Amino acid sequence: MSMASSSSSPSDVTFSSEVWKYHVFLSFRGEDTRKTFVDHLYTALEEQGIYTYKDDETLPRGESIGPSLEKAIEESQIAVIIFSKNYADSSWCLDELVHIMKCKDARNQIVMPVFYNVDPAEVRKQKRKYREAFAKHALENNKKVESWKKALVDASNISGWEPEHIANGHESKCIKTIVDTISRRLHPITSSVDDNLVGVEARMQRLISQIGFGGKRMIGIWGVGGGGKTTLASSIYDEISSMFDGCCFLKNIREESSNKDGLENLQAEILSGVLKQEKLEVRRVEEGRCMLKDRLQYRKVLIVLDDVDNLDQLEELAGSRDWFGEGSRIIITTRDEHVLTGDKVDVIHNINLLNNDEAMKLFYKHAPRGHRRIEDYERLSKDVVSYSGGLPLALRVLGRFLCDKEMNEWRSALARLKEIPDANILEKLKISFDGLTPLERELFLDIACFFRRRLKDEESLMILDVCGYHPVIGIKVLVQKALIVISEDGRFDMHDLVQEMAHYIVRRKHPKNPEKHSRVWKKEDILKICAMDVMTNLDKIEAIYGRWCRSDESQRVLQVATNMKKLRWIYLANRMTRVMDERKVNGGTLPLIIVPEHFPPRELCCLTFNWLNAKQLWEGNKCLPNLRFIKLQNLKNLIMTPDFDGLPNLQSFMVNGSPLLEDIHPSFRRLEKLVCVEISCCKNLKMVPPIARSMKLETLVLSRCRDLSKIQQSMKNFLLHKMNHIGCLRKLDLSESNLADGDIGSVAVWELPSLHELYLQGNKFVQLNFSLLRVPQLQYLNISECYTTRKFPFNDQLLVTT
């Protein structure tokens, strides 16, 4: 009888392949088959690279055979049982068989019986030698006999092999048949799909069969956020991209298109990717449409447009099938089915969430059983899978959250989940948030509301640090909790649903009342706040992040903010694409001062203004004792900085792109806690005051302040007489500041024992003299674009850029 079926099929397996240590476990009676059939089968399996457990070959010395064999059975994907005449004589063999049948039921282990010189009916009905063996066992151990008999019946009912009836009894050909069958079961068709993904292979092949390869076709993948749309599109892209003349995978279209010139940049990215050229320039969307059609209409292309959320994006990036050559495929992923309807695409594929078996397999990948009892673990795992509703992200997050927890903690967590009335998956994800400390929660909410897609750079860490979050360790925890990731290019990122969960936490109790939220970032919420009376008590708001506000809206936000007693961070950026008329803004005159007179948020620790239209921030002295971070970017009409005497704890001061700025207020010299000072692109700056009391300064940037004729002497005084007292300085940037030979090392010794980075590019040196420069820790020196330089020192321990 040939092998017709076994206990399960590959599609039935619910345990991850990662739990299997061995491919095959061989169960056999040693005196019957060890040196004959089993020896030949074991050798054939090993020759095919099939890792096989056979007790006399694999069992480490000194181990107890019982527990070792049980563990080996549990760790084997397939169990091959060789029933021979004397198999039932051995209580060890029967115990093995019972444990194998338990693993068949509990772990979906594949069971393959071989009836070697014995009829299956003899095993099933315990006849002849099997009857004699059980008569003996009945006298010795009545407790196990019934379980042994049941295991024999169940195993012998599985279709298996009878070697004497295969290939006219030729044992070598029978063994080859068995090994070939095992090999096929262990090695399905290979795919480019990541082994860590679950359920993607079948979905990918099904969709590929739908889209075909003839004609020009557009395919939409639609479904809930976090359901696997991008994963499916990416797997298809990897699988079939070699069949096309050019390919491009365009990520995060919804996010990217909201940026200035976003659609133009995306059009350029398609052209560059498909044509394999450096990024082309697209000045207007209309121009980009013409370029796409002109350059791609004769090419067979594969383009994935990921996360499209409105029709404009689709029309500007793939407006017509005529834009592309014969055989082209355009794949669109979206959460909005409306983008795909109305004959816009040829196929709409609704993403399917994981079924129970797939969900269990994915969950086991992230929450391995370890030492837990199988019964408890499986019951609780089924509860988690049921609760997660087949959403892959929820399974991963919950798996990682529970993987190191004890059973009582699992029960507690599941009980807490079941008390949440709303079945919305955002609530389900909240369990990971609940596991954070209060400080970690606040850090996570700030990152989710304000920092997604932003570089995890020095500035971002400074902002989070002045808010009191200790971000270095906090970010590490959030990454480990699978709440955020740091992308390959060093940016904060997270899954859409995780971000939506954070937004839900902030807004859920009062979704229509932003004045009751801790954080405000949505444009409509900022407009509601602008419409409020300036006397309104706003004691809930801690942070405002206003991007692309109008000038009058920014002014109004600041007026209303005078009553925000808990305000710690305010970020305001006007919608500016060019420098506005200094005298006219929206029909009115340019405000001289942007911060109102009564602006007393004593908790304010971080202030960032970008493209605001003011000549100065405030007049006179303001008491802001907790303000630690100020960044003024592209304040084109700023002519002077504020009085710093009311800011005793200021740590970071940055001003960039203020061409009219002439003076830094003299009170700057009295700041004692400065860590970072960056002044750049202020071409009219006349004086740079010394930092006489700042003994903690680590970063000093004075770049592209080109009018050296006015500030040369103050630069010398500042650098040569004061800098030698600053032992903490790690980065010094004096690029593009018209410095010449006499400005470096000619007046005094520079003692900079901690300096790691020195930027001098774009200056007018002819011959650099570092004889008076003491920089024992210097690791990076940049003197590029010093076109007049003829001689410079070189130290092979430095990275010198020229």
XYZ file of C-alpha atoms in Angstrom, residues 114-379:
266
model
C 5.645 2.346 8.098
C 4.399 -1.260 8.526
C 7.609 -3.275 8.290
C 6.887 -6.987 7.846
C 3.650 -6.545 9.747
C 0.063 -6.106 8.577
C -1.655 -2.822 9.610
C -4.611 -4.847 10.912
C -2.270 -6.729 13.227
C -1.263 -3.412 14.785
C -4.769 -1.964 14.822
C -6.444 -5.000 16.411
C -3.422 -6.176 18.441
C -3.160 -9.613 16.884
C -0.387 -12.237 16.991
C 2.859 -10.741 18.401
C 1.045 -7.545 19.463
C -1.504 -9.593 21.430
C 1.274 -11.483 23.185
C 3.072 -8.249 24.055
C -0.039 -6.674 25.548
C -0.806 -9.772 27.582
C 2.629 -9.380 29.173
C 2.145 -5.596 29.689
C -1.236 -6.198 31.314
C 0.436 -8.209 34.027
C 3.111 -5.547 34.630
C 1.344 -2.197 34.265
C -2.421 -2.019 33.870
C -2.444 1.831 34.041
C -0.777 2.391 30.648
C -2.211 -0.479 28.621
C -5.379 1.316 27.547
C -3.546 4.466 26.439
C -1.047 2.324 24.491
C -3.857 0.425 22.743
C -5.625 3.648 21.779
C -2.401 5.117 20.385
C -1.841 1.974 18.295
C -5.371 2.125 16.899
C -5.109 5.821 16.035
C -1.670 5.498 14.430
C -2.514 2.396 12.400
C -5.591 4.159 10.978
C -3.273 6.692 9.302
C -2.498 5.702 5.750
C 1.137 4.622 5.538
C 3.647 2.419 3.740
C 3.985 -1.353 3.555
C 7.499 -1.889 2.098
C 6.809 -5.436 0.935
C 4.045 -4.111 -1.375
C 6.146 -1.297 -2.897
C 8.391 -1.884 -5.947
C 7.990 -5.648 -5.600
C 9.554 -5.489 -2.149
C 12.779 -3.750 -3.167
C 13.704 -1.994 0.058
C 15.966 0.649 -1.495
C 13.192 1.834 -3.842
C 10.691 1.915 -0.983
C 13.072 4.023 1.101
C 13.541 6.412 -1.817
C 9.750 6.797 -2.063
C 9.494 7.575 1.649
C 12.385 10.059 1.566
C 10.970 11.821 -1.520
C 7.584 12.215 0.170
C 9.153 13.578 3.353
C 11.304 15.968 1.334
C 8.272 17.368 -0.480
C 6.460 17.922 2.794
C 9.413 19.721 4.348
C 10.311 21.869 1.365
C 7.385 23.631 -0.314
C 7.957 25.753 -3.436
C 10.453 28.495 -2.600
C 9.334 32.107 -2.675
C 10.738 35.563 -2.119
C 8.272 36.016 0.744
C 10.017 36.673 4.050
C 9.964 33.598 6.298
C 8.789 35.758 9.186
C 5.580 36.628 7.357
C 2.506 34.459 7.774
C -0.207 33.881 5.197
C 1.410 36.151 2.611
C 2.563 33.449 0.170
C -0.938 32.180 -0.634
C -2.394 35.689 -0.861
C 0.421 36.808 -3.130
C 0.021 33.872 -5.539
C -3.758 34.339 -5.627
C -3.477 38.013 -6.532
C -0.713 37.414 -9.096
C -3.019 34.939 -10.822
C -5.715 37.623 -10.957
C -3.581 40.378 -12.416
C -1.959 38.257 -15.162
C 0.720 39.672 -17.431
C -0.995 40.737 -20.658
C -2.234 44.232 -21.525
C -1.951 47.221 -19.208
C -3.571 46.766 -15.838
C -4.086 48.742 -12.639
C -4.661 46.792 -9.437
C -6.027 48.163 -6.189
C -5.330 46.617 -2.780
C -7.854 47.984 -0.317
C -8.555 47.388 3.366
C -8.181 48.486 6.956
C -4.958 50.082 8.135
C -2.581 47.487 9.529
C -4.193 44.664 7.570
C -1.134 43.889 5.443
C -1.726 45.903 2.258
C 1.825 47.201 1.985
C 3.280 43.813 2.937
C 1.304 42.094 0.188
C 2.226 44.737 -2.392
C 5.890 44.532 -1.394
C 5.922 40.728 -1.689
C 4.368 40.873 -5.166
C 6.851 43.566 -6.162
C 9.803 41.422 -5.053
C 8.360 38.348 -6.750
C 7.690 39.786 -10.223
C 9.897 42.894 -10.533
C 12.504 41.051 -12.619
C 9.934 40.686 -15.417
C 9.733 44.437 -16.125
C 11.868 47.031 -17.900
C 11.723 49.380 -14.927
C 10.250 49.366 -11.423
C 9.446 51.808 -8.636
C 7.957 51.273 -5.173
C 6.602 54.622 -3.985
C 6.026 54.560 -0.219
C 3.883 56.752 2.064
C 2.178 58.761 -0.680
C -0.424 60.140 1.713
C 2.287 61.550 3.956
C 4.695 62.686 1.250
C 2.099 64.430 -0.913
C 1.109 66.716 1.973
C 4.580 68.278 1.979
C 5.487 71.327 -0.092
C 6.046 70.219 -3.712
C 5.095 66.720 -2.555
C 3.430 65.499 -5.757
C 6.192 66.953 -7.922
C 8.786 65.082 -5.841
C 6.816 61.841 -6.110
C 6.551 62.205 -9.895
C 10.298 62.751 -10.055
C 10.873 59.668 -7.887
C 8.864 57.476 -10.289
C 10.834 58.738 -13.279
C 14.162 58.262 -11.516
C 13.299 54.776 -10.284
C 11.943 53.435 -13.548
C 14.584 55.069 -15.760
C 17.379 54.290 -13.255
C 18.663 57.838 -13.310
C 19.556 60.391 -10.677
C 16.509 62.230 -9.422
C 15.016 64.366 -12.161
C 13.614 67.803 -11.452
C 9.870 68.330 -11.835
C 8.893 71.970 -11.379
C 5.116 71.661 -11.762
C 2.594 68.847 -11.419
C 1.382 69.447 -14.981
C 4.928 69.128 -16.247
C 5.335 65.895 -14.299
C 2.242 64.362 -15.904
C 3.624 65.095 -19.369
C 7.056 63.718 -18.467
C 5.600 60.491 -17.101
C 3.606 59.818 -20.252
C 6.392 60.899 -22.607
C 9.133 58.834 -20.960
C 7.211 55.706 -19.899
C 4.584 55.063 -22.595
C 6.802 52.541 -24.397
C 8.204 50.842 -21.297
C 6.853 47.779 -19.526
C 6.873 49.043 -15.938
C 5.901 47.878 -12.467
C 4.938 50.721 -10.123
C 3.542 50.406 -6.604
C 1.739 53.479 -5.252
C 1.543 52.835 -1.533
C -0.996 54.517 0.769
C -2.934 56.634 -1.716
C -5.710 58.517 0.067
C -7.275 60.776 -2.556
C -8.017 60.856 -6.257
C -5.669 63.765 -6.969
C -2.671 61.651 -5.994
C -3.717 58.800 -8.278
C -4.471 61.119 -11.208
C -1.143 62.912 -10.956
C 0.973 59.782 -10.486
C -0.820 57.265 -12.720
C -3.598 59.174 -14.454
C -4.129 56.757 -17.335
C -3.075 53.329 -18.557
C -1.898 55.115 -21.719
C 0.992 56.576 -19.757
C 2.653 53.146 -19.651
C 3.803 50.469 -22.088
C 2.305 47.094 -22.923
C 2.451 44.612 -20.049
C 2.742 47.314 -17.372
C 1.278 46.808 -13.908
C 0.341 49.630 -11.528
C -0.490 48.482 -7.979
C -2.233 50.913 -5.611
C -2.717 50.373 -1.879
C -5.269 52.487 -0.065
C -7.567 52.614 2.941
C -10.216 54.435 0.897
C -12.135 52.251 -1.583
C -13.489 55.374 -3.283
C -10.018 55.965 -4.751
C -10.365 52.724 -6.719
C -14.012 52.735 -7.839
C -15.538 54.091 -11.035
C -13.490 51.997 -13.497
C -10.252 53.525 -12.255
C -8.642 50.108 -11.757
C -9.050 46.669 -13.298
C -8.934 44.634 -10.093
C -9.936 45.620 -6.551
C -8.475 43.234 -3.994
C -9.947 43.486 -0.501
C -7.203 42.508 1.902
C -8.084 39.439 3.973
C -7.116 39.403 7.622
C -5.477 36.285 9.033
C -7.618 33.242 9.695
C -7.394 31.510 13.078
C -4.613 29.095 12.102
C -2.521 31.828 10.485
C -3.117 34.172 13.387
C -2.052 31.491 15.852
C 1.093 30.786 13.864
C 2.008 34.479 13.755
C 1.287 34.879 17.451
C 3.514 31.909 18.309
C 6.362 33.550 16.430
C 6.293 36.442 18.864
C 5.160 34.698 22.067
C 6.929 31.286 22.231
C 5.598 28.855 24.823
C 8.875 28.334 26.648
C 8.359 26.593 29.994
C 4.609 27.130 30.189
C 2.213 24.196 30.289
C 0.869 23.434 26.801
C -2.753 23.332 27.989
C -2.676 26.769 29.644
C -0.608 28.315 26.881
C -2.830 27.139 24.039
C -6.059 28.116 25.746
